[in-house]
XYZ file of C-alpha atoms in Angstrom:
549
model
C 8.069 25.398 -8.389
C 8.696 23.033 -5.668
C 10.741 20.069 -8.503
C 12.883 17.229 -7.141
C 16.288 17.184 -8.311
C 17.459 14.189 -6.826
C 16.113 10.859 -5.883
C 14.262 11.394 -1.955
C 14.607 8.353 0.480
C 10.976 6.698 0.658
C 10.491 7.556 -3.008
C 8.515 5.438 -5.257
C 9.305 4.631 -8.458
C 6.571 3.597 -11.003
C 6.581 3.214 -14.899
C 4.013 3.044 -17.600
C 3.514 -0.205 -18.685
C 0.746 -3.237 -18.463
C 2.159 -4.470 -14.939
C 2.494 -1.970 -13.140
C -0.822 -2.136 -11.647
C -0.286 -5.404 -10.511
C 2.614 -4.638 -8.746
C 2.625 -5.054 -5.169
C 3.952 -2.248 -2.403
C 7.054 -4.517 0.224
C 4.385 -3.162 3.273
C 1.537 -5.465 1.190
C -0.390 -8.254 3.458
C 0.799 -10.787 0.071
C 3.916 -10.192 0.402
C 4.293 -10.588 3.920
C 2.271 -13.707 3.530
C 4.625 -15.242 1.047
C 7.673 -14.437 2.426
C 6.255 -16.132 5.825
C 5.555 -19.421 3.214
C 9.203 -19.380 1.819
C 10.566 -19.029 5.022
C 8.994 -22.005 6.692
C 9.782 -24.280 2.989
C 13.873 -22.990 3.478
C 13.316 -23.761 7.223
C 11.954 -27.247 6.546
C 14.758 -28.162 3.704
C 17.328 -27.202 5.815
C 15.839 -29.486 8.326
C 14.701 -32.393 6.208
C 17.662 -32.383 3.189
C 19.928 -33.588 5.489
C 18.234 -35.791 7.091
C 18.644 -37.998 3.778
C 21.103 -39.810 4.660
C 18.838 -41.965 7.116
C 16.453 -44.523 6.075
C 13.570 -42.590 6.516
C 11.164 -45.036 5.336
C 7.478 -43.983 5.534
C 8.435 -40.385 6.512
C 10.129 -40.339 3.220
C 6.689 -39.760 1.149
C 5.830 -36.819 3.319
C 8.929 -35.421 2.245
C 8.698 -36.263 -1.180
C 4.843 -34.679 -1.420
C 6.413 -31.056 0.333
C 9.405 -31.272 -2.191
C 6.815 -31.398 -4.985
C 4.533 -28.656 -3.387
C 8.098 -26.727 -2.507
C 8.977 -27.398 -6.522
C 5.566 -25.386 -7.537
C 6.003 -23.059 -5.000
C 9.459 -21.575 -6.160
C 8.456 -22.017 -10.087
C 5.574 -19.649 -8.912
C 8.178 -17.677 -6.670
C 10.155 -16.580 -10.274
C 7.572 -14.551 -12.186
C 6.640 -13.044 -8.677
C 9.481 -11.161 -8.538
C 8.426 -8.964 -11.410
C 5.248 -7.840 -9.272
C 6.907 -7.841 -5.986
C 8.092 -4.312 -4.903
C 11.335 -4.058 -3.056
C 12.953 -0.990 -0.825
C 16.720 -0.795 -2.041
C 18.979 2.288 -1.452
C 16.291 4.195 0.426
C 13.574 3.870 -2.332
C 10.986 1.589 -3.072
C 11.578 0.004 -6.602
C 7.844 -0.842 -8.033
C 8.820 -1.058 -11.826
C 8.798 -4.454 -13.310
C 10.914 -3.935 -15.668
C 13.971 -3.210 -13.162
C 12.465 -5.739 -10.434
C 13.192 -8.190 -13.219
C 16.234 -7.056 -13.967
C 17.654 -6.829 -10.579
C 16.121 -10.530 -10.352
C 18.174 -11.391 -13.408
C 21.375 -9.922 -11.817
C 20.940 -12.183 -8.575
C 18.923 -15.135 -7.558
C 17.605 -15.833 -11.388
C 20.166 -18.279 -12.464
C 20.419 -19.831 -8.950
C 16.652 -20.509 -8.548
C 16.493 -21.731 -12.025
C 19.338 -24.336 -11.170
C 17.509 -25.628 -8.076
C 13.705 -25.692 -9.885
C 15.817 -27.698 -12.581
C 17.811 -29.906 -10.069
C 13.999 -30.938 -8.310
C 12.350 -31.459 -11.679
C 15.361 -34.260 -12.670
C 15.733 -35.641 -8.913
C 11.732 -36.143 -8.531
C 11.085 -37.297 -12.113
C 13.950 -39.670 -11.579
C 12.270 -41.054 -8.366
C 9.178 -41.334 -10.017
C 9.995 -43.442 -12.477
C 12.165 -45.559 -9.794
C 8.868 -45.938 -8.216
C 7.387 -47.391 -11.849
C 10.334 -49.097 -12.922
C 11.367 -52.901 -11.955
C 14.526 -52.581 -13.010
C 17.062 -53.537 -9.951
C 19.476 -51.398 -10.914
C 16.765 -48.305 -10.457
C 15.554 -49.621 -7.321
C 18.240 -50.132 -4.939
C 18.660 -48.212 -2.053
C 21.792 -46.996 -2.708
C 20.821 -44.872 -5.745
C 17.941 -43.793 -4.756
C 19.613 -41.804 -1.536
C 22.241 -40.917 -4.015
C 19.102 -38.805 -5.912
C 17.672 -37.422 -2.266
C 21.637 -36.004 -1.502
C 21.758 -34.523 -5.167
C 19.208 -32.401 -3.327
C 21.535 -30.423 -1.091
C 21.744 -28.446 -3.446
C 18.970 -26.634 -2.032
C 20.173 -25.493 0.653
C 21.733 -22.173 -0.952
C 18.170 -20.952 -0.299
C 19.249 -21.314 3.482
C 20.895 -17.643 1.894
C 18.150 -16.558 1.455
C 16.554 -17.032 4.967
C 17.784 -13.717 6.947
C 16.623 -11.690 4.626
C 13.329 -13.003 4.482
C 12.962 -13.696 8.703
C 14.177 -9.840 8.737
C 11.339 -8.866 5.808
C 8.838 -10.419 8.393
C 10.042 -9.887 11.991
C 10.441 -5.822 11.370
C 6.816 -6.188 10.416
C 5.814 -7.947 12.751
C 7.713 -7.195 15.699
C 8.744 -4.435 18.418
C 12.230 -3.532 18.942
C 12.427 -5.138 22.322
C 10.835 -8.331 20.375
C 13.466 -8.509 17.964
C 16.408 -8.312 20.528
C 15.020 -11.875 21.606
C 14.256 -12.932 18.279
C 17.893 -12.451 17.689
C 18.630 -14.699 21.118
C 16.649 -17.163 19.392
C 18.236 -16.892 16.044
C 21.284 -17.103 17.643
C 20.418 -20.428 19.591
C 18.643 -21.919 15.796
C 22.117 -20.979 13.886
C 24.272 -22.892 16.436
C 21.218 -26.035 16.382
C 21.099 -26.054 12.688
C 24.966 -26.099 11.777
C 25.164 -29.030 14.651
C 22.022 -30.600 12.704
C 23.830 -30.751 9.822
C 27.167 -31.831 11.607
C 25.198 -34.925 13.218
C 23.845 -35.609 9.296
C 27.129 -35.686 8.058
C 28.068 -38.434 10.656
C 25.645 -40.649 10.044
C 26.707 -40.038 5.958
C 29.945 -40.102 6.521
C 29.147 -43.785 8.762
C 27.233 -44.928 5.938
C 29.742 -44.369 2.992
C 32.378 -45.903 4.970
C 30.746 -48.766 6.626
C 32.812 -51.515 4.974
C 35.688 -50.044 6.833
C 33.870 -50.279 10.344
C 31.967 -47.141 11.731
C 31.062 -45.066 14.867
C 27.633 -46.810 15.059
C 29.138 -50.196 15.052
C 31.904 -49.051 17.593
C 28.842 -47.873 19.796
C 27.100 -50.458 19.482
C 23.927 -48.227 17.964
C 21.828 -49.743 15.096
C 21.902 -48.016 12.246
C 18.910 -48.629 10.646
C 17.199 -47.132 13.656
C 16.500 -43.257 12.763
C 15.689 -42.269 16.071
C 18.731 -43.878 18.270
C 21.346 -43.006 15.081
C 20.333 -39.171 14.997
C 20.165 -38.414 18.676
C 23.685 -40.495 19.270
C 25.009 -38.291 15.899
C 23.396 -35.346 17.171
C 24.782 -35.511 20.714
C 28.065 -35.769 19.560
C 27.973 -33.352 17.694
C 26.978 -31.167 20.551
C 29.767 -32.407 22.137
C 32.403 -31.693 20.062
C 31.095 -27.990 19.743
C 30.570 -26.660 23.363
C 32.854 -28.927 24.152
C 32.040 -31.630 26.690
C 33.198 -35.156 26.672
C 31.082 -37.901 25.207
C 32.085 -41.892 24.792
C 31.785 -42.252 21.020
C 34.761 -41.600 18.935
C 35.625 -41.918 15.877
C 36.112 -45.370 14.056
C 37.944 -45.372 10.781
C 40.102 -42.587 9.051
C 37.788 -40.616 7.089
C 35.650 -40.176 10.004
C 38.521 -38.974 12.047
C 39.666 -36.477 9.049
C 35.578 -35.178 9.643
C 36.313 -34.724 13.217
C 39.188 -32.551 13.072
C 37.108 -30.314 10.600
C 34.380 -30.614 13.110
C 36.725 -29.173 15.860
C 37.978 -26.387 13.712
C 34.651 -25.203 12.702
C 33.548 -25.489 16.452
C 36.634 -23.588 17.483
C 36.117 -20.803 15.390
C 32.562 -20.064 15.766
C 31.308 -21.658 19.455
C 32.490 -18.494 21.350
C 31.447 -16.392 18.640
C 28.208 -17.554 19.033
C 28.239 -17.236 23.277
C 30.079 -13.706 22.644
C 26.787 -12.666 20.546
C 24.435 -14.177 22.383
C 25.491 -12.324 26.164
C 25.915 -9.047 24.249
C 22.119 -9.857 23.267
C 20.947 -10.397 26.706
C 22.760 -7.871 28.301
C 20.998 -5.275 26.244
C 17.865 -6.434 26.949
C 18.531 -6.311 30.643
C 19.851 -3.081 30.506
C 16.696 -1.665 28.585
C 14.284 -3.715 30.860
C 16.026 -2.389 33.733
C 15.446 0.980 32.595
C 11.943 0.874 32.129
C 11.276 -0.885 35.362
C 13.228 1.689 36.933
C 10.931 4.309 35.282
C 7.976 3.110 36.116
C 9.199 2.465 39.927
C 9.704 6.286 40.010
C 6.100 6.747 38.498
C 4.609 5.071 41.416
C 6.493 6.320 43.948
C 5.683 10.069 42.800
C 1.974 9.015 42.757
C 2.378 7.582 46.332
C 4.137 10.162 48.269
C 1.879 12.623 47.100
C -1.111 10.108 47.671
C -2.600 11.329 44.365
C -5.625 9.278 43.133
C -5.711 5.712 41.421
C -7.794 6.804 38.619
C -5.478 9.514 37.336
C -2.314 7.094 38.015
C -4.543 4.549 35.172
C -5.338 6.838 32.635
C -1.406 7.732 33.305
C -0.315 4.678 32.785
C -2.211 3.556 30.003
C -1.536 6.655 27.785
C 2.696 5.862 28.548
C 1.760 2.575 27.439
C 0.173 3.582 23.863
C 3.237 6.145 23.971
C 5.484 3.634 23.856
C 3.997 1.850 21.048
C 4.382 4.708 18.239
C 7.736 5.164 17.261
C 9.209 8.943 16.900
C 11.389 9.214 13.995
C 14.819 10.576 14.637
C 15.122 14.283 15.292
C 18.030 16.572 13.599
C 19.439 16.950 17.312
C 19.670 13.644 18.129
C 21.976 13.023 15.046
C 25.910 14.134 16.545
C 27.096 13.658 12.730
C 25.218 16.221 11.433
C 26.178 19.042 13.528
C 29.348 18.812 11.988
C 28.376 19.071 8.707
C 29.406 22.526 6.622
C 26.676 25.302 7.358
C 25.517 25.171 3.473
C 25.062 21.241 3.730
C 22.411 22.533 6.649
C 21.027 24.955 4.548
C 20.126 22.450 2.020
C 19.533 19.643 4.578
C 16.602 22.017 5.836
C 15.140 23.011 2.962
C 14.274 19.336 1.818
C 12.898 18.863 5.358
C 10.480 21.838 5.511
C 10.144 22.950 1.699
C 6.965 20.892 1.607
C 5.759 21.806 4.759
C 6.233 25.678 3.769
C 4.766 25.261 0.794
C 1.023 24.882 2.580
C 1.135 28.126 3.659
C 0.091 29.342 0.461
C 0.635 32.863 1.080
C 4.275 32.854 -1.139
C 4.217 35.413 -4.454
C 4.296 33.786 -8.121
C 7.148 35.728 -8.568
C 9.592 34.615 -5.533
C 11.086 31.485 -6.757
C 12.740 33.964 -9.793
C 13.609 37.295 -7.484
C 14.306 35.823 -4.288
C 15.150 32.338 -5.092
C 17.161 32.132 -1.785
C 14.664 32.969 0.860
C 12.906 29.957 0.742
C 16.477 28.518 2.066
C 16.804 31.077 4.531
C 13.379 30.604 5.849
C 13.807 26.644 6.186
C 17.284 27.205 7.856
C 16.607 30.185 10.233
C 12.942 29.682 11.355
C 11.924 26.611 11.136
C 11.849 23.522 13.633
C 11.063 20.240 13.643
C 8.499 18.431 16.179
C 6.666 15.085 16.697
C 3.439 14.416 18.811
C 1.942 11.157 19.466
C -1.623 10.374 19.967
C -3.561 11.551 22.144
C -0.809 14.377 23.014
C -1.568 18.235 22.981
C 0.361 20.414 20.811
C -1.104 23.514 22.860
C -3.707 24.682 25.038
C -6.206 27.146 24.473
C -5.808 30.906 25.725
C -1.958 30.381 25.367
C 0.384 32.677 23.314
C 1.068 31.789 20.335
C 4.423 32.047 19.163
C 5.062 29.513 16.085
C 2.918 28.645 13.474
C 2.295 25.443 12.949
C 2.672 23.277 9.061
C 1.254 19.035 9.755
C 3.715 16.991 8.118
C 2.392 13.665 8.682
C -0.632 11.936 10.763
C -3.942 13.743 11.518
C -4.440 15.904 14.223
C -7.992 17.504 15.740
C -7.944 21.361 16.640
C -11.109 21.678 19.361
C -11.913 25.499 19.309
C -12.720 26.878 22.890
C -16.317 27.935 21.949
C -17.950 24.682 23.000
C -21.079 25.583 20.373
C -18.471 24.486 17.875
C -17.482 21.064 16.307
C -13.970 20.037 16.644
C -12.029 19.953 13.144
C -9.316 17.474 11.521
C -6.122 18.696 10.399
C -4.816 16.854 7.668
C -1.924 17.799 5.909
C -1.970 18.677 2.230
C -5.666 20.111 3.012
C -6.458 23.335 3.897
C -6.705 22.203 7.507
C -2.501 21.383 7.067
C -1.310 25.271 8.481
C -2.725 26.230 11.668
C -2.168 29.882 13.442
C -1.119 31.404 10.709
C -2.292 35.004 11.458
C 0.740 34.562 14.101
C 3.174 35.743 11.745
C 1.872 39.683 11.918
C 0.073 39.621 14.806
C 0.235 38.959 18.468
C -1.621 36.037 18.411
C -3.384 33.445 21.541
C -4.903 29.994 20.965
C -8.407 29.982 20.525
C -8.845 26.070 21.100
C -6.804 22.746 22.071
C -4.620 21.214 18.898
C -4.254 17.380 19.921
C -2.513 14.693 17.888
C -5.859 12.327 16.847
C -4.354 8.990 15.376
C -0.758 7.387 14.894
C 2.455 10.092 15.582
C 2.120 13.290 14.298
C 5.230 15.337 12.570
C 5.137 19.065 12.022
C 7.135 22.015 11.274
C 6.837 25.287 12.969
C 7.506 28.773 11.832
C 9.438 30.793 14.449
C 7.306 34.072 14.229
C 9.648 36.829 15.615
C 12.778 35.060 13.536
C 10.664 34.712 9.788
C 9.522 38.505 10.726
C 13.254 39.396 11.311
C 14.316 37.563 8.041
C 11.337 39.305 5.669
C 12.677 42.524 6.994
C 16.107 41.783 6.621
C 15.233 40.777 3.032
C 13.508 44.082 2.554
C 12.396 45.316 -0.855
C 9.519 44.048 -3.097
C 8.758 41.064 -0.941
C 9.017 42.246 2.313
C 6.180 44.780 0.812
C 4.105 41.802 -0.244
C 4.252 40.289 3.234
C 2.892 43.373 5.142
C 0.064 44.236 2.743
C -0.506 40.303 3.113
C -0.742 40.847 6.678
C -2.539 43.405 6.486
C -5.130 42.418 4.436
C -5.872 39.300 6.629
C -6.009 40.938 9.849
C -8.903 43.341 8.105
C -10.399 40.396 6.995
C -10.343 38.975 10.923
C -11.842 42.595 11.931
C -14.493 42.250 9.245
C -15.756 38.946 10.375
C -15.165 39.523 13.921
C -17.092 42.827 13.630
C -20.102 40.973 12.055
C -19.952 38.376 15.447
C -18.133 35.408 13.137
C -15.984 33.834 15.508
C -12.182 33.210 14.208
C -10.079 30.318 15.289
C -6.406 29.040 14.805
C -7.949 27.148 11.708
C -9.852 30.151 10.336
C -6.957 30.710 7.760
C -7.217 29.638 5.285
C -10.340 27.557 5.406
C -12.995 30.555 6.492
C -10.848 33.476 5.091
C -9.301 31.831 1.580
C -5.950 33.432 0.586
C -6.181 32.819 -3.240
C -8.193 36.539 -3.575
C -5.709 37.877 -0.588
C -2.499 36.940 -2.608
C -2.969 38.631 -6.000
C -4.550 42.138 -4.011
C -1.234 41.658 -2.228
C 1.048 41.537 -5.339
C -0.679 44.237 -6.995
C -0.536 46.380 -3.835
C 3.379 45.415 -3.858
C 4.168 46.529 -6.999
C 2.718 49.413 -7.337
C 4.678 50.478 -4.142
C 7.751 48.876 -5.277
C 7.608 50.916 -8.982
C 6.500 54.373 -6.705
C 9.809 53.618 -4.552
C 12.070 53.066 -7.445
C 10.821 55.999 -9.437
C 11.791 57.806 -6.147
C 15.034 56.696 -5.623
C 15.905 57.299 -9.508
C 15.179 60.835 -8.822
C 17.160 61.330 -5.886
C 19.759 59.479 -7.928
C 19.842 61.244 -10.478
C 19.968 64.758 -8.267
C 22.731 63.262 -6.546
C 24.279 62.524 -10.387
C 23.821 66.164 -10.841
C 25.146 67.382 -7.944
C 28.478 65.710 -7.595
C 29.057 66.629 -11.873
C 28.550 70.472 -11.236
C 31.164 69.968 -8.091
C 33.613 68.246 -10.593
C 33.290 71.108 -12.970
């Protein structure tokens, strides 16, 4: 009855095949774990790779040992992606079939160039290592092998999508406003990183023509002095700020006017971004100090106790730690949408959460297929709860009735002889107060949020009463014998001395013998009314043909 038409955002889509149960959900603990290893392996080639044009010496075996552990890692990294779920277009894509597919349509042929680029480059260097030939073991040729291996730095593509994979795991939203300083600050380091690389490359290819190390006096077979003098020039030339080396020869002035261009173009981008950044974070920190300034002084001028201003303080704390999703109101585009885009906006919101009631006819998706709609559009609300919050209080009036959407929330009944009960939804626990909808109705008991934020839907009472009479006819029948017969099954256990509670329906008075009474009941007087009106009808037939004659 309830059948989706259309692909839902959050949906999950699986297939029937071998691998699928091997397939790994994006919110896994592996997959978080291996995007935090190919992060820090593109972090540390972006670093190291360009830091091949110095004589590294004995730090070059450490880096040839992590290219070779790198080289496994991303020939592991390529069947992966056939287990590895991913969230595209609002849906989580689990089938392996398409995860390879959409594999093959991006990063396969790239990744497969690189793994093959690193096989050639460190079986080249191996046997360079093995083989006396001079030719083979000059120094010349073998950095010409460890720049063939730039080519590795496309991954560096690769790296905001897999810091953003992690962080939004990881971090709050206050967290990743710095995080983004910081990125910020690492972009600008990293571009002058490579900028100070390419000057000691571009020194080293032209050194027969005289270079800025030998024009400042710097040795260049000392990795230490020749990358801090390349990489504070570099510096230099980006914020910019004066500096006393200069370029030597003309290929390293043609790199400096590139230099200056790039700088020019993206320095005050960078500073633009980066006080943007901060000023947002000030402006929310300011807000929540200011907040919490008010708290106190409330609790002061009214010299309330410290206790109560504790337990206030920690439960605003926790509250700010669970995260609300965005309510219909606080959406301006959508309260400009056409009226039937709300209609059908609301019924994939609440639909579900209607459905729980379980007091709807077998019949009313065929004769009344549009009051579902009506009910979703007209009556129903949307509302969120966090933990520890109370959705009511008991001996309140009761006005909505109440569907769980997500989380788990604990209904304590007033009668202190009884043990508190989780409301879960999907459950029979998921619908609370629902004798509300034909009665006057007041809380027997406390409904508080128990774990994580809490989503439900509630049933305006005096609008979904409005609407079944509106509707009239065979269902509006059903609903008042329904009603009916659960309030005589509340008398009947109330007349025994059987306490009944907000979450006595349907758990303690089932509604799958209720329903069919209630259909029967409806139409037999639905069949009695039409036989009636077909008489008067036809009287009426009668009437008006002996007038005509």
């Amino acid at each position: 009855m309830f059948r989706k038409e259309s692909r839902r955002f959050n949906e999950i889509f699986l297939e029937e095949s071998c691998l699928q149960r091997f397939v790994l959900c994006p919110e896994s603990r592996i997959q978080l774990g291996w995007a935090l290893a190919a992060t820090v392996l593109i972090v540390w080639d972006m670093i190291t790779i360009p830091l091949e044009f110095f004589p590294l010496t004995e730090f070059a075996s450490h880096v040839d040992n992590v290219a070779l552990a790198s080289l496994v890692f991303w020939m592991l990294d390529v069947p992966l992606h056939l287990v590895f779920g991913v969230q595209m277009a609002g849906v989580t894509e689990m089938r392996p079939k398409k995860l390879f597919k959409l594999y093959l349509q991006s990063w396969f042929a790239v990744d497969m160039m690189i793994i093959f680029v690193d096989t050639v480059v460190l079986t080249l260097k191996f046997i360079y290592s093995s083989d006396p030939n001079p030719v083979f073991r000059s120094g010349r040729f073998l950095r010409s092998l460890r720049i063939i291996r730039l080519v590795r730095l496309i991954r560096v593509a690769k790296l905001e999508r897999k810091v953003s994979f992690v962080a939004n795991r990881l971090l709050s939203t206050y967290s990743l406003m710095a995080l983004k300083v910081c990125g910020y600050l690492a972009v600008m380091l990293a571009i002058n990183h490579l900028i100070a690389c390419g000057w000691y490359g571009v020194a080293y290819w032209t050194s027969d023509l005289g270079n800025w190390l030998e024009g400042a006096s710097i040795n260049a077979d000392s990795t230490p002095d020749a990358y801090v003098a390349a990489m504070h020039w570099s510096l230099t030339q980006f914020t910019p700020a004066t500096n006393p080396i200069a370029p030597f020869n003309g290929w390293e002035r043609f790199y400096a006017i590139w230099v200056i261009l790039l700088a020019m173009a993206s320095f005050s981008s960078f500073i633009g971004s980066i006080g943007s950044t901060v000023s947002s974070m000030r402006a929310a920190r300011r807000g929540q100090i200011l907040e919490q300034g008010k708290l106190e002084l409330f609790f002061t001028e009214r010299q309330l106790s410290l206790a109560l201003f504790s337990k206030v303080k920690a439960a605003l704390r926790d509250d700010r730690r669970e995260q609300v999703r965005l309510r219909e109101s606080e959406v301006s585009l959508i309260q400009g949408i056409p009226e039937r885009y709300k209609v059908e906006l609301h019924k994939e919101m609440f639909m579900h959460a209607l459905a729980q009631a379980n007091i709807w006819p077998r019949w009313i998706q065929r004769e009344e297929p549009y009051f579902y709609s009506s009910v979703c559009h007209q009556t129903m609300t949307e509302h969120a709860c966090r933990a520890g919050q109370d959705v009511y209080l008991p001996r309140t009036s009761c006005c909505i009735v109440y569907a769980l959407q997500t989380g788990c929330m604990e209904f304590v009944d007033d009668d202190v002889k009884t043990k508190p009960v989780e409301c879960e939804p999907d459950t029979v626990m998921a619908v609370v107060c629902l004798p509300s909808l034909w009665t006057e109705w007041e809380h027997t008991g406390r409904l508080t949020a128990k774990s994580g934020v809490c989503h439900y839907a509630g049933i305006d009472c005096n609008a979904f009463c409005n609407l079944a009479t509106n509707f009239g006819g065979k269902l509006c029948e059903y609903l008042k014998v329904l009603g009916i017969l659960i309030l005589g099954e509340i008398e009947s256990k109330e007349g025994e001395g059987i306490r009944v509670s907000d979450v006595s329906v349907p758990s303690e008075i089932p509604l799958d013998g209720l329903a069919p009474r209630a259909e029967q009941f409806a139409f037999m007087r639905s069949r009695a009314s039409a036989g009636t009106e077909s008489s008067v009808s036809a009287s009426v037939r009668s009437t008006a043909r002996g007038k005509l004659l």
